[in-house]
PDB file of C-alpha atoms in Angstrom:
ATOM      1  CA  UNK G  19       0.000   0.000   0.000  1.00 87.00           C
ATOM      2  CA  UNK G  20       3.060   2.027   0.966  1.00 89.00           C
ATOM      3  CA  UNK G  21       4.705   1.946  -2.320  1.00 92.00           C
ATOM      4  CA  UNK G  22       0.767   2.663  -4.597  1.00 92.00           C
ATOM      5  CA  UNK G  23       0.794   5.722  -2.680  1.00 91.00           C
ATOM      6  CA  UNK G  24       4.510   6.486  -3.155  1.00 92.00           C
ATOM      7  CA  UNK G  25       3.468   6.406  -6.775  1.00 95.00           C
ATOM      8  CA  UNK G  26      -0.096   7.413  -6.802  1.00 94.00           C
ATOM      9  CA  UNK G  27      -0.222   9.941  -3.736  1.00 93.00           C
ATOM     10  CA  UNK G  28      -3.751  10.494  -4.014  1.00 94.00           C
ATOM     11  CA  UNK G  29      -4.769   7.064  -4.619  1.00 93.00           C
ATOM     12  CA  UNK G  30      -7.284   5.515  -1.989  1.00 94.00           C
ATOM     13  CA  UNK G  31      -6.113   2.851  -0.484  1.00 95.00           C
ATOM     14  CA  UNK G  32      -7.779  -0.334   1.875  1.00 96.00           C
ATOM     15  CA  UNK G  33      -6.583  -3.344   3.052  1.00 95.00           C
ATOM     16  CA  UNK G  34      -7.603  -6.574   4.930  1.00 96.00           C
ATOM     17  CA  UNK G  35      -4.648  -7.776   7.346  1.00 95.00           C
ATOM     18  CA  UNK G  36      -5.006 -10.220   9.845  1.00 94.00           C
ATOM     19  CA  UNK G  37      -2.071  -9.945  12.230  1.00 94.00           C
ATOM     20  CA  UNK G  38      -2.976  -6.853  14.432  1.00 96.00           C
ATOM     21  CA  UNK G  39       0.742  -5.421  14.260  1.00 96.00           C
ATOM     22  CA  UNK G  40       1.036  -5.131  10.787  1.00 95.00           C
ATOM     23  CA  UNK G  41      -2.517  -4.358  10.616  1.00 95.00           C
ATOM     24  CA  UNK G  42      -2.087  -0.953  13.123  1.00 95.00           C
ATOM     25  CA  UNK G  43       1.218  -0.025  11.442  1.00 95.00           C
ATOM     26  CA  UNK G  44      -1.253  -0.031   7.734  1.00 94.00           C
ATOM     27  CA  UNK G  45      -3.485   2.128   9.172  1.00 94.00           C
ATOM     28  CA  UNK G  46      -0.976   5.469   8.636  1.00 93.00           C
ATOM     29  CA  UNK G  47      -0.840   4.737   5.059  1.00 93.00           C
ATOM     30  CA  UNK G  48      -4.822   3.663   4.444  1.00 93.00           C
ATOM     31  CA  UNK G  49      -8.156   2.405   5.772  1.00 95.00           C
ATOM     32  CA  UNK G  50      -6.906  -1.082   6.613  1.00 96.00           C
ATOM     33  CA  UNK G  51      -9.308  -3.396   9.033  1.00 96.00           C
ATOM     34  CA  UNK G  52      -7.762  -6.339  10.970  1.00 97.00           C
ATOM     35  CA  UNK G  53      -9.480  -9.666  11.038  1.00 96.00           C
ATOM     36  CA  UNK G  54      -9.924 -12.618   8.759  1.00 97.00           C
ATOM     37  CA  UNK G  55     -11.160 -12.030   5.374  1.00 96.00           C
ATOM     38  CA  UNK G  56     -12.913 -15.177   5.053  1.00 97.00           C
ATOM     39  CA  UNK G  57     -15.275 -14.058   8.092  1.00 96.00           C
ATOM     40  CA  UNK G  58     -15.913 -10.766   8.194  1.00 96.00           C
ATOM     41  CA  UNK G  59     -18.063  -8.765   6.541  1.00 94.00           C
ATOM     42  CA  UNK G  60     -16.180  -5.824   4.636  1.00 96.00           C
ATOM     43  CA  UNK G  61     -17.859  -2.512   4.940  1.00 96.00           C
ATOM     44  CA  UNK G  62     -17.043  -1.313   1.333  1.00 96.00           C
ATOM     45  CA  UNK G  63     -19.819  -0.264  -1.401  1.00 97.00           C
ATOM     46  CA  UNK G  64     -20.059  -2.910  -4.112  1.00 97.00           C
ATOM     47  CA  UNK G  65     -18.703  -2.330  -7.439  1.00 97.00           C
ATOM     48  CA  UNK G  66     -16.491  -0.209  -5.629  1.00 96.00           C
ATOM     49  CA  UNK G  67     -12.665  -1.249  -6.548  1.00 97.00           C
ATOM     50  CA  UNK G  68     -10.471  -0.901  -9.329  1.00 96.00           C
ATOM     51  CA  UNK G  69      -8.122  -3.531  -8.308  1.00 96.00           C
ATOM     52  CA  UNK G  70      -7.319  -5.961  -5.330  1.00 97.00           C
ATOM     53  CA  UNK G  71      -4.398  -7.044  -4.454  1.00 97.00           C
ATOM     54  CA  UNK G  72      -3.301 -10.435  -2.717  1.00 96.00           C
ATOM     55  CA  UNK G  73       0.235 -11.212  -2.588  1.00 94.00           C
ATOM     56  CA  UNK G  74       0.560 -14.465  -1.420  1.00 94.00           C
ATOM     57  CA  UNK G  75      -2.835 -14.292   0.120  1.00 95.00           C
ATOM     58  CA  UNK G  76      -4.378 -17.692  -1.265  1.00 97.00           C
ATOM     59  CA  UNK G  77      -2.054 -19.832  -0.005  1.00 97.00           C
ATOM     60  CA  UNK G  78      -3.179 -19.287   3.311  1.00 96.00           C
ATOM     61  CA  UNK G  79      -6.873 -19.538   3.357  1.00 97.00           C
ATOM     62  CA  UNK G  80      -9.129 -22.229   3.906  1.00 97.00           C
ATOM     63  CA  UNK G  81     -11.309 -21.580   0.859  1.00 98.00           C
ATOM     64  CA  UNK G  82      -9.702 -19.162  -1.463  1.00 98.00           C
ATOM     65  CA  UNK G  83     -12.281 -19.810  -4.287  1.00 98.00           C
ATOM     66  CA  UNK G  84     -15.129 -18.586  -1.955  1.00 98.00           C
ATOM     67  CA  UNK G  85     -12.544 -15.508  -0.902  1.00 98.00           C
ATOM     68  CA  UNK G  86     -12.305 -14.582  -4.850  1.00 98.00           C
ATOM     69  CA  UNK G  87     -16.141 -14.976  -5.208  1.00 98.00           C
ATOM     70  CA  UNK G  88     -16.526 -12.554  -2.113  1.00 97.00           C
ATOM     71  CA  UNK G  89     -14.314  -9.813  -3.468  1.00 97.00           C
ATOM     72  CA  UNK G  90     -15.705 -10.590  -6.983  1.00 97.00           C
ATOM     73  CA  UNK G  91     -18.429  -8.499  -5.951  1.00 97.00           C
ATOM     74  CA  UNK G  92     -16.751  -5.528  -4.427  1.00 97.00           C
ATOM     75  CA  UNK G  93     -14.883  -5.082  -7.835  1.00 98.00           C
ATOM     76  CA  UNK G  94     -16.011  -2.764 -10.498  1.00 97.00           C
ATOM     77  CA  UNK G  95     -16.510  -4.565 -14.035  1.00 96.00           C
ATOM     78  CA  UNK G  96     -13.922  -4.404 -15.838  1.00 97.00           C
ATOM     79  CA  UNK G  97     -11.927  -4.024 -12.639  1.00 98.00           C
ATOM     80  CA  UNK G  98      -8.694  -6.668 -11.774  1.00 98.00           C
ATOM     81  CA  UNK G  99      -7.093  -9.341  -9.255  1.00 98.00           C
ATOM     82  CA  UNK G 100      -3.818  -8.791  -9.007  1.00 98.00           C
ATOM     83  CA  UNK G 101      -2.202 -12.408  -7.098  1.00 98.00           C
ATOM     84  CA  UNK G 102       0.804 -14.098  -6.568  1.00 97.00           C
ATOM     85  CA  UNK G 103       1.033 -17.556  -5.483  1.00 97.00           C
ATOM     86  CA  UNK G 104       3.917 -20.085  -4.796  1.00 97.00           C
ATOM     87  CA  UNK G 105       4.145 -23.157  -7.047  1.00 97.00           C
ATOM     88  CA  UNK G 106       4.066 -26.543  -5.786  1.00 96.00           C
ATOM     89  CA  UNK G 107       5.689 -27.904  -8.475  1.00 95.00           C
ATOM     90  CA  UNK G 108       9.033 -26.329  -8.323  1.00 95.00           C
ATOM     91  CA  UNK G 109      11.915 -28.433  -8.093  1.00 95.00           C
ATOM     92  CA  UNK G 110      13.001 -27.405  -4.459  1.00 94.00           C
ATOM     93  CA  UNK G 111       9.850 -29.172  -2.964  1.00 95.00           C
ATOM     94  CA  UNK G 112       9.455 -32.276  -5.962  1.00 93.00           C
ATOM     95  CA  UNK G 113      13.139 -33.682  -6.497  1.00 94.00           C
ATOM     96  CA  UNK G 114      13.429 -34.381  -2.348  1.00 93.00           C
ATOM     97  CA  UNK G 115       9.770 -35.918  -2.548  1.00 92.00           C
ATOM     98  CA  UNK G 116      10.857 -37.873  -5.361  1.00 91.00           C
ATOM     99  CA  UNK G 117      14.393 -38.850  -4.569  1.00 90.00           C
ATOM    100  CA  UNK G 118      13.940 -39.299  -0.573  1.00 93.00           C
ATOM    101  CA  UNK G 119      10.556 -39.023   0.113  1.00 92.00           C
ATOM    102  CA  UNK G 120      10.571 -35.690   1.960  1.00 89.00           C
ATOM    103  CA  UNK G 121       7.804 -33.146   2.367  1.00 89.00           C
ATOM    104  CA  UNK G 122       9.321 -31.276   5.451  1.00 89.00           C
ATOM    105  CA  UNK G 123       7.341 -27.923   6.087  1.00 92.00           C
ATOM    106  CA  UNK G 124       9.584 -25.242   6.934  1.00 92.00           C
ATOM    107  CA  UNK G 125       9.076 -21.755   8.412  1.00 92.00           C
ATOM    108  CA  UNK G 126       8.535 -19.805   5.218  1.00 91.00           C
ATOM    109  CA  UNK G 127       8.516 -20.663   1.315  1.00 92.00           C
ATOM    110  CA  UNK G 128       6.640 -22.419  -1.088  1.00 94.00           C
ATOM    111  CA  UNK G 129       6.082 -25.446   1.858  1.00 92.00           C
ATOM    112  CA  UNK G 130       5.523 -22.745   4.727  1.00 94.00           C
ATOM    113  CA  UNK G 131       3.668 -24.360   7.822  1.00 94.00           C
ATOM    114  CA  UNK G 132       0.945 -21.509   7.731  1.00 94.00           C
ATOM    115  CA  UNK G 133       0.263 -22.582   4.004  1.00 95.00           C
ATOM    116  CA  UNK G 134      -3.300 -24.268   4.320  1.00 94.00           C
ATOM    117  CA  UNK G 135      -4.055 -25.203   0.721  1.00 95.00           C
ATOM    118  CA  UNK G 136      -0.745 -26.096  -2.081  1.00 95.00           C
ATOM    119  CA  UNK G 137      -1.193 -25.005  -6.053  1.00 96.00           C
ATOM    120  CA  UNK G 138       0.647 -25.854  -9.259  1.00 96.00           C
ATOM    121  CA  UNK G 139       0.318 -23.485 -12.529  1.00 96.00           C
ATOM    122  CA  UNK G 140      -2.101 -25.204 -13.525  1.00 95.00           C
ATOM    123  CA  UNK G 141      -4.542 -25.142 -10.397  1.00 97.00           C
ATOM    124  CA  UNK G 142      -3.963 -22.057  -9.937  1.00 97.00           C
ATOM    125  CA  UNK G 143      -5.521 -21.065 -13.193  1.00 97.00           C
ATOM    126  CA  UNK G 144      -8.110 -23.159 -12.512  1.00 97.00           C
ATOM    127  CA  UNK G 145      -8.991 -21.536  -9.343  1.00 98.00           C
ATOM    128  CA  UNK G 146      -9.355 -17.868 -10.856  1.00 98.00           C
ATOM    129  CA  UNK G 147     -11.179 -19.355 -13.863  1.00 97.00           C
ATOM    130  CA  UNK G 148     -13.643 -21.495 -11.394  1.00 97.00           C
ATOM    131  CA  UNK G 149     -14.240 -17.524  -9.468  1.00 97.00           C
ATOM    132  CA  UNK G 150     -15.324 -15.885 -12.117  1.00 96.00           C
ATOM    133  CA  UNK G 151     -12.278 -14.310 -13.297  1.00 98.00           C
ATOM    134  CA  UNK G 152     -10.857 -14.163 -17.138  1.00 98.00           C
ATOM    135  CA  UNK G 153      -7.002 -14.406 -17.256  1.00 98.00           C
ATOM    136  CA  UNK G 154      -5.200 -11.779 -18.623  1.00 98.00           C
ATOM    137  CA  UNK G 155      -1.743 -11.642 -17.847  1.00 98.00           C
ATOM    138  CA  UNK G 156       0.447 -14.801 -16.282  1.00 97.00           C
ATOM    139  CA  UNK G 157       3.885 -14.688 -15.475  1.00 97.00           C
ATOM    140  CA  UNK G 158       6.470 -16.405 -12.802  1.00 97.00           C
ATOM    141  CA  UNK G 159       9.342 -15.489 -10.449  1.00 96.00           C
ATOM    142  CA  UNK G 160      12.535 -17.901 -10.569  1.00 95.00           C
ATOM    143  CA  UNK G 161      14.153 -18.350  -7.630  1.00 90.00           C
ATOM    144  CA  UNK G 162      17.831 -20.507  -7.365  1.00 88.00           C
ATOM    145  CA  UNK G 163      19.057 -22.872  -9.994  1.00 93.00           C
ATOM    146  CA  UNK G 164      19.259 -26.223 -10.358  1.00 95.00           C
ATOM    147  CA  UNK G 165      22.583 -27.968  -9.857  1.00 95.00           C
ATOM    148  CA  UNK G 166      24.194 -30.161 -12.309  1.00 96.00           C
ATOM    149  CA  UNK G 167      22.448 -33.326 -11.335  1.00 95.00           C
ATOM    150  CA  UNK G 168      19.063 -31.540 -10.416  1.00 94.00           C
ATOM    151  CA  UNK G 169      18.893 -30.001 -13.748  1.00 94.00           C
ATOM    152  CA  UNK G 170      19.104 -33.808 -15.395  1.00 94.00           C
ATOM    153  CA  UNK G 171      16.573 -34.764 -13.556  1.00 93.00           C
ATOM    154  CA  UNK G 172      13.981 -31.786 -14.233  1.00 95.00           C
ATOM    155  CA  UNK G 173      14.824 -33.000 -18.189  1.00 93.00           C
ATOM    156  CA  UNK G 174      13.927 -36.590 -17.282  1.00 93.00           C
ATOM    157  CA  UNK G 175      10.916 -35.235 -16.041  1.00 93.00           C
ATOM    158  CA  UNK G 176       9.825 -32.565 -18.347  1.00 93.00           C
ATOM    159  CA  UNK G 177      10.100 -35.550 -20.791  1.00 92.00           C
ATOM    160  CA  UNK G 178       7.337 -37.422 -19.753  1.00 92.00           C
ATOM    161  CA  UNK G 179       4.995 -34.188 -20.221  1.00 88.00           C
ATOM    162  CA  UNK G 180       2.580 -33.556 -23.080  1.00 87.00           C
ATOM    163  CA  UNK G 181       4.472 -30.545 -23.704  1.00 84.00           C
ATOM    164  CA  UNK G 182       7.890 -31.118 -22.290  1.00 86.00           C
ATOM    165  CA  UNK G 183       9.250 -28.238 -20.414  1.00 91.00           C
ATOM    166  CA  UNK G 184      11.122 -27.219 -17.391  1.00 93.00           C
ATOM    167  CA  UNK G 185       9.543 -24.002 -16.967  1.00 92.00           C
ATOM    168  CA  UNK G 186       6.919 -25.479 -14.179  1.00 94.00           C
ATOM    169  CA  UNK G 187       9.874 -27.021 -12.314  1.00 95.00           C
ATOM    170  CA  UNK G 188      12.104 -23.642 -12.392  1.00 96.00           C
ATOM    171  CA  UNK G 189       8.308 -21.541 -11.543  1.00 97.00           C
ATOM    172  CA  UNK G 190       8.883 -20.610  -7.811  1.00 97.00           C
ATOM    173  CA  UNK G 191       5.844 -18.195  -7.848  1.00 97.00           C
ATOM    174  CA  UNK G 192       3.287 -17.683 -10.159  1.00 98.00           C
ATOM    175  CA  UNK G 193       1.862 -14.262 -10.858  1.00 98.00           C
ATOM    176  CA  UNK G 194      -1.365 -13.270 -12.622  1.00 98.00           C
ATOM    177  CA  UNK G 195      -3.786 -10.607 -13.604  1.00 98.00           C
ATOM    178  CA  UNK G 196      -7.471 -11.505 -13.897  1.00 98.00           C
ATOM    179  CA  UNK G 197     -10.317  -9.317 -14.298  1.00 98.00           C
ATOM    180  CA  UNK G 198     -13.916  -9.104 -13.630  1.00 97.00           C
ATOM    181  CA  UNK G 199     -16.212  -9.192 -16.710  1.00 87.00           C
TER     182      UNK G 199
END
């Protein structure tokens, strides 16, 4: 929100934060409301937003889809989802379930223990096409590179795909645009 209005100074801006710290602290920059977006009720006219923004917001909810139905509403037509997501299927969390059978959950990244539900590209499209979103723009962070043997491996893989590719393994997050029609 901090850097919209470094840009846009007289941009409105609202948020939804759930830790009560970071929540406060928002508060000098915008109308920001603590408290769990998938139980409140948000006080905001309908039709009333240009764009929301969840930046690694999915991940963490119990029902995203019903989340991105909910602030379907509060967006104007024609008005966009702006989301980032971290991909299940990058190599990091597959080649050690693969080679030793390891799914450890860690303290943050793609297997973070807060993480509640776990996407690959291709669910994650699915999810914003299943909430009433059209996709406009899709794009992906890489984070690290494979080593030597890793990278081998990612080709066997990518091999046995329809359309053999690495890019899913090498996705660490997935970003999109969707917007409301």
């Amino acid at each position: 929100l901090g850097y919209i209005k470094g840009l846009y100074p007289n941009a409105k801006v609202y948020g939804v934060e759930v830790m009560e710290g970071a929540a406060h602290i928002a508060t000098h920059i915008g109308e920001v409301l603590c408290g769990d977006i998938e139980k409140m009720e948000l006080p905001w006219e309908m039709e009333y937003f240009d764009y929301v923004i969840m930046g690694d917001v999915l991940e963490h909810l119990m029902d995203p889809e019903a989340v991105l139905k909910k602030l379907r509403g509060y967006l104007k037509n024609g008005g966009h989802i702006l989301a980032s997501m971290p991909n299940m299927k990058h190599y990091t969390v597959l080649l050690p379930l693969l080679r030793w059978d390891i799914f450890s959950y860690v303290d943050s990244g793609i297997l973070d223990r807060t993480h509640v539900k776990m996407y690959t590209g291709t669910e994650i499209k699915n999810l914003i096409l299943r909430s009433g979103y059209v996709l406009e723009k899709w794009g992906f962070h890489i984070a690290g590179q494979p080593n030597e043997q890793e990278d081998r491996m990612l080709d066997i893989l990518a091999g046995f795909m329809d359309e053999p590719s690495k890019e899913p393994f090498l996705a660490y997050q997935y970003v999109l645009k969707a917007v409301k029609r």
